[in-house]
Coordinates of C-alpha atoms in Angstrom, one line a residue:
M1257 CA 0.0 0.0 0.0
S1258 CA 1.4 3.4 -1.0
R1259 CA 2.0 6.1 1.5
C1260 CA -0.9 8.6 1.4
N1261 CA -1.5 11.8 3.4
I1262 CA -5.1 12.1 2.2
S1263 CA -7.6 10.8 4.7
R1264 CA -10.5 13.2 4.4
L1265 CA -12.2 13.7 1.1
A1266 CA -15.4 14.9 -0.5
I1267 CA -17.1 13.2 -3.5
I1268 CA -19.2 15.5 -5.6
G1269 CA -22.0 13.5 -7.1
G1270 CA -23.9 10.6 -5.5
G1271 CA -24.4 8.5 -8.6
Q1272 CA -23.0 5.1 -9.4
M1273 CA -19.4 6.4 -9.9
G1274 CA -19.4 8.7 -6.9
S1275 CA -20.9 6.0 -4.7
G1276 CA -18.3 3.5 -5.9
I1277 CA -15.4 5.9 -5.2
A1278 CA -16.8 6.6 -1.8
Q1279 CA -17.1 2.9 -1.0
V1280 CA -13.5 2.0 -1.8
A1281 CA -12.2 5.0 0.1
A1282 CA -14.3 4.3 3.2
S1283 CA -13.2 0.7 3.0
V1284 CA -9.6 1.6 3.7
G1285 CA -10.5 3.9 6.6
Q1286 CA -10.8 7.3 4.9
Q1287 CA -13.5 9.8 6.0
V1288 CA -15.7 10.5 3.0
T1289 CA -18.5 13.0 2.5
I1290 CA -20.7 12.5 -0.5
I1291 CA -22.2 15.8 -1.7
D1292 CA -25.2 16.0 -4.0
L1293 CA -27.9 18.7 -4.4
D1294 CA -30.6 15.9 -4.5
S1295 CA -31.2 14.3 -1.1
G1296 CA -33.0 11.4 -2.8
V1297 CA -29.8 10.7 -4.7
L1298 CA -27.8 10.7 -1.4
K1299 CA -30.3 8.2 0.1
N1300 CA -29.9 5.9 -2.9
S1301 CA -26.1 6.3 -2.7
E1302 CA -26.0 5.1 0.9
K1303 CA -28.3 2.1 0.0
Y1304 CA -26.1 1.3 -3.0
I1305 CA -22.9 1.3 -0.9
S1306 CA -24.4 -0.7 1.9
T1307 CA -25.8 -3.4 -0.5
S1308 CA -22.5 -3.5 -2.4
L1309 CA -20.4 -3.8 0.8
A1310 CA -22.8 -6.5 2.2
R1311 CA -22.2 -8.5 -0.9
V1312 CA -18.4 -8.2 -0.6
M1313 CA -18.5 -9.0 3.1
K1314 CA -20.6 -12.1 2.6
K1315 CA -17.8 -13.6 0.4
K1316 CA -15.0 -12.6 2.7
I1317 CA -16.3 -12.9 6.2
P1318 CA -18.2 -16.1 7.1
D1319 CA -19.2 -15.0 10.6
E1320 CA -22.4 -12.9 10.5
A1321 CA -21.7 -10.9 13.6
E1322 CA -18.2 -10.0 12.5
R1323 CA -19.6 -9.2 9.0
S1324 CA -22.2 -6.9 10.5
S1325 CA -19.6 -5.1 12.6
K1326 CA -17.3 -4.6 9.7
L1327 CA -20.0 -3.2 7.5
A1328 CA -21.1 -0.8 10.2
S1329 CA -17.5 0.4 10.8
I1330 CA -17.1 1.2 7.1
M1331 CA -20.5 2.9 6.7
A1332 CA -19.5 5.1 9.7
N1333 CA -16.8 6.5 7.6
I1334 CA -19.4 7.9 5.1
S1335 CA -21.5 11.0 5.6
T1336 CA -23.7 12.8 3.1
S1337 CA -24.7 16.4 2.5
T1338 CA -26.5 18.7 0.1
D1339 CA -24.1 21.5 1.2
L1340 CA -21.1 22.1 -1.0
G1341 CA -19.5 23.9 2.0
Q1342 CA -18.9 20.4 3.6
A1343 CA -15.9 20.1 1.2
A1344 CA -14.2 23.1 2.8
E1345 CA -11.9 21.2 5.1
C1346 CA -11.2 18.1 2.9
H1347 CA -7.7 17.2 1.7
L1348 CA -9.1 16.1 -1.7
V1349 CA -12.3 16.8 -3.7
V1350 CA -13.2 14.3 -6.4
E1351 CA -16.0 15.4 -8.8
A1352 CA -18.1 12.6 -10.4
V1353 CA -21.2 14.4 -11.9
V1354 CA -22.7 14.3 -15.4
E1355 CA -20.3 14.7 -18.3
N1356 CA -21.2 18.4 -18.9
L1357 CA -18.3 20.8 -19.1
D1358 CA -20.3 23.9 -18.0
I1359 CA -21.7 22.1 -15.0
K1360 CA -18.3 20.8 -13.9
K1361 CA -16.7 24.2 -14.3
K1362 CA -19.5 25.8 -12.2
I1363 CA -19.0 23.3 -9.4
F1364 CA -15.3 23.8 -9.3
A1365 CA -15.5 27.6 -9.4
D1366 CA -17.8 27.4 -6.4
L1367 CA -15.6 24.9 -4.7
D1368 CA -12.5 27.1 -5.3
A1369 CA -14.1 29.9 -3.3
I1370 CA -14.9 27.5 -0.4
A1371 CA -12.1 25.0 -0.1
G1372 CA -8.8 25.6 1.8
K1373 CA -5.8 26.7 -0.3
D1374 CA -4.1 23.3 0.1
T1375 CA -7.2 21.2 -1.0
I1376 CA -6.6 19.3 -4.2
F1377 CA -9.3 19.1 -6.8
A1378 CA -9.8 16.2 -9.3
S1379 CA -12.3 15.3 -11.9
N1380 CA -13.4 11.7 -12.7
T1381 CA -14.3 12.8 -16.3
S1382 CA -13.8 10.1 -18.9
S1383 CA -13.7 12.4 -21.9
L1384 CA -13.6 16.1 -21.1
P1385 CA -10.4 18.1 -21.0
I1386 CA -9.1 18.4 -17.5
T1387 CA -7.3 21.7 -18.4
E1388 CA -10.6 23.4 -19.3
I1389 CA -12.2 22.3 -16.1
A1390 CA -9.2 23.4 -14.0
N1391 CA -9.2 26.8 -15.7
A1392 CA -12.5 27.6 -13.8
T1393 CA -10.4 27.7 -10.6
Q1394 CA -7.4 29.7 -9.3
R1395 CA -5.6 26.4 -8.5
P1396 CA -4.6 24.7 -11.8
D1397 CA -1.4 23.5 -10.1
R1398 CA -3.5 21.6 -7.5
F1399 CA -5.9 20.0 -10.1
G1400 CA -5.7 16.7 -11.9
G1401 CA -7.8 13.9 -13.3
L1402 CA -8.7 10.6 -11.5
H1403 CA -10.6 8.5 -14.0
F1404 CA -12.0 5.4 -12.3
F1405 CA -13.8 2.6 -14.2
N1406 CA -17.2 1.2 -13.5
P1407 CA -17.9 -0.7 -11.3
V1408 CA -15.4 1.0 -9.1
P1409 CA -15.1 -1.6 -6.4
L1410 CA -14.2 -4.3 -9.0
M1411 CA -12.2 -2.4 -11.6
K1412 CA -8.5 -2.2 -10.6
L1413 CA -7.4 0.6 -12.9
V1414 CA -7.3 4.4 -12.3
E1415 CA -6.0 6.8 -14.9
V1416 CA -4.2 9.6 -13.2
V1417 CA -4.2 12.6 -15.5
K1418 CA -1.9 15.6 -15.3
T1419 CA -2.2 18.8 -17.2
A1420 CA 0.6 21.2 -18.1
E1421 CA -0.1 23.1 -14.9
T1422 CA -0.5 20.1 -12.5
S1423 CA 2.4 20.3 -10.0
P1424 CA 4.6 17.3 -9.4
E1425 CA 3.6 17.4 -5.8
T1426 CA -0.1 17.3 -6.7
Y1427 CA 0.4 14.5 -9.1
T1428 CA 2.3 12.4 -6.6
K1429 CA -0.4 12.9 -3.9
I1430 CA -3.3 11.9 -6.1
E1431 CA -1.4 9.0 -7.6
N1432 CA -0.6 7.7 -4.1
W1433 CA -4.1 8.2 -3.0
A1434 CA -5.4 6.1 -5.8
K1435 CA -2.9 3.4 -4.9
S1436 CA -3.9 3.6 -1.3
L1437 CA -7.3 2.3 -2.4
G1438 CA -5.7 -0.8 -3.8
K1439 CA -5.8 0.4 -7.4
T1440 CA -3.3 0.1 -10.2
T1441 CA -2.5 3.5 -11.7
V1442 CA -1.3 4.7 -15.1
E1443 CA 0.0 8.1 -15.9
C1444 CA -1.9 10.0 -18.6
M1445 CA -1.5 13.3 -20.3
D1446 CA -4.6 15.5 -20.8
T1447 CA -5.4 14.3 -24.3
P1448 CA -8.8 13.2 -25.6
G1449 CA -9.9 10.0 -23.9
F1450 CA -6.6 9.7 -22.0
L1451 CA -5.4 6.1 -22.6
V1452 CA -8.2 3.6 -22.3
N1453 CA -11.0 5.5 -24.1
R1454 CA -8.6 7.0 -26.6
L1455 CA -8.0 3.4 -27.9
L1456 CA -11.4 1.9 -27.0
V1457 CA -13.9 4.3 -28.5
P1458 CA -12.3 4.5 -32.0
Y1459 CA -12.2 0.7 -32.0
L1460 CA -15.9 0.5 -31.1
L1461 CA -16.8 3.1 -33.8
E1462 CA -14.7 1.3 -36.4
A1463 CA -16.7 -1.9 -35.7
V1464 CA -19.8 0.1 -36.4
R1465 CA -18.3 1.4 -39.7
L1466 CA -17.5 -2.1 -40.7
H1467 CA -21.1 -3.1 -40.2
E1468 CA -22.3 0.1 -42.0
R1469 CA -20.3 -0.8 -45.0
G1470 CA -21.7 -4.3 -45.1
H1471 CA -18.3 -5.9 -44.3
G1472 CA -19.7 -7.9 -41.4
T1473 CA -22.8 -8.5 -39.4
K1474 CA -22.7 -7.3 -35.8
E1475 CA -23.0 -10.9 -34.6
D1476 CA -20.0 -12.0 -36.7
I1477 CA -17.9 -9.0 -35.7
D1478 CA -18.7 -9.7 -32.0
V1479 CA -17.8 -13.4 -32.4
A1480 CA -14.6 -12.6 -34.3
M1481 CA -13.3 -10.3 -31.6
K1482 CA -14.2 -12.6 -28.7
L1483 CA -12.7 -15.7 -30.2
G1484 CA -10.0 -14.2 -32.4
A1485 CA -8.7 -11.5 -30.1
G1486 CA -9.7 -13.0 -26.7
Y1487 CA -11.9 -10.1 -25.8
P1488 CA -14.6 -10.9 -23.1
M1489 CA -17.2 -8.9 -25.1
G1490 CA -17.6 -8.1 -28.7
P1491 CA -17.7 -4.4 -29.7
F1492 CA -21.5 -4.2 -30.3
Q1493 CA -22.1 -6.0 -27.0
L1494 CA -19.8 -3.5 -25.3
L1495 CA -21.4 -0.5 -27.0
D1496 CA -24.8 -1.6 -25.7
Y1497 CA -23.4 -2.1 -22.2
V1498 CA -21.7 1.3 -22.1
G1499 CA -24.6 3.1 -23.7
L1500 CA -24.8 4.3 -27.3
D1501 CA -25.6 7.9 -26.1
T1502 CA -22.5 7.9 -24.0
C1503 CA -20.3 6.7 -26.8
K1504 CA -21.8 9.3 -29.2
F1505 CA -21.3 12.0 -26.6
I1506 CA -17.6 11.2 -26.3
M1507 CA -17.1 11.0 -30.0
D1508 CA -19.0 14.3 -30.7
G1509 CA -16.7 16.0 -28.2
W1510 CA -13.6 14.7 -29.8
T1511 CA -14.8 15.6 -33.3
E1512 CA -15.3 19.2 -32.0
I1513 CA -11.7 19.3 -30.7
D1514 CA -10.1 17.6 -33.8
P1515 CA -12.6 17.6 -36.7
N1516 CA -10.1 16.4 -39.3
N1517 CA -9.1 13.3 -37.4
P1518 CA -10.5 10.3 -39.3
L1519 CA -10.8 8.2 -36.1
F1520 CA -13.1 10.8 -34.7
Q1521 CA -15.7 10.9 -37.5
P1522 CA -19.3 10.3 -36.5
S1523 CA -21.3 7.2 -37.5
P1524 CA -24.7 7.8 -39.1
M1525 CA -25.9 4.4 -37.8
L1526 CA -24.9 5.2 -34.2
N1527 CA -26.5 8.7 -34.5
K1528 CA -29.8 7.2 -35.8
L1529 CA -30.0 4.6 -33.0
V1530 CA -29.5 7.4 -30.4
E1531 CA -32.0 9.6 -32.1
D1532 CA -34.5 6.7 -31.9
G1533 CA -33.9 6.2 -28.2
K1534 CA -32.2 2.9 -28.8
L1535 CA -29.4 3.5 -26.3
G1536 CA -28.4 -0.1 -25.4
K1537 CA -29.1 -2.3 -22.4
K1538 CA -30.4 0.5 -20.2
A1539 CA -33.1 1.2 -22.8
G1540 CA -33.8 -2.5 -23.5
I1541 CA -32.7 -2.1 -27.1
G1542 CA -29.6 -0.9 -28.9
F1543 CA -27.7 -2.9 -31.5
Y1544 CA -29.3 -5.9 -29.8
D1545 CA -32.9 -6.2 -28.5
Y1546 CA -32.8 -7.2 -24.8
R1547 CA -36.6 -7.0 -24.4
K1548 CA -36.9 -10.5 -25.8
L1549 CA -34.4 -11.8 -23.3
A1550 CA -36.3 -10.2 -20.4
K1551 CA -39.5 -12.1 -21.2

């Protein structure tokens, strides 16, 4: 376990990602405050974390009394609030809200006026430029990216992103913090998609283009990549799992940044599916129809 001086943190956003980050931090003894404007979201977050922890504990701790005690001790590390001011005394603030640049910039501008001068800010964005978000604050040297993967308790990787302004001290602190959660870290520059999504999303879109050109059915392309490349899911299965709207959002953002990059060109087929509300598994239908399987 890496040395880490961060023991008190705030998570902005009580959705699935924010809840997952809070769970792993609380599990190693850190004091976590989850902040969200919606009290209903916060209640769901606590329920989600408690259920997730109970599932983990059931596998690791046979004794029911010991299991219950351990669960209670971890949950005691978590508090919730609708007040952004609760982040004021934290060592680290990690934002995990909707992928909207203006919303993120507004949150960090407000936080910048509240938090102590030594508080480090980080965004969990998977696709937006960290530099642009950091520029909403007066502390770009104490700002970085911490991109976790879903589901956070199970996925081992964290992309630690540094901008041209991120100080070496800040980078070392957030990297060590991520490692203190038991995660493996990789260093990333502030480029579109960082490492994983920069490779993954163009691969997914190229699979769609192959299908659009009539060079392979979605079923055959999925089988080919699973059996030929050893991937656990084919590209169309993964697109449906991630969400077609999410993938379109990422690619649209990259196209705006670099419109001449052939890897960032939009897909008419993907755009039409999103327009029709066929967003993947969460909608019951995407490239595949999951409504039949649910019957």
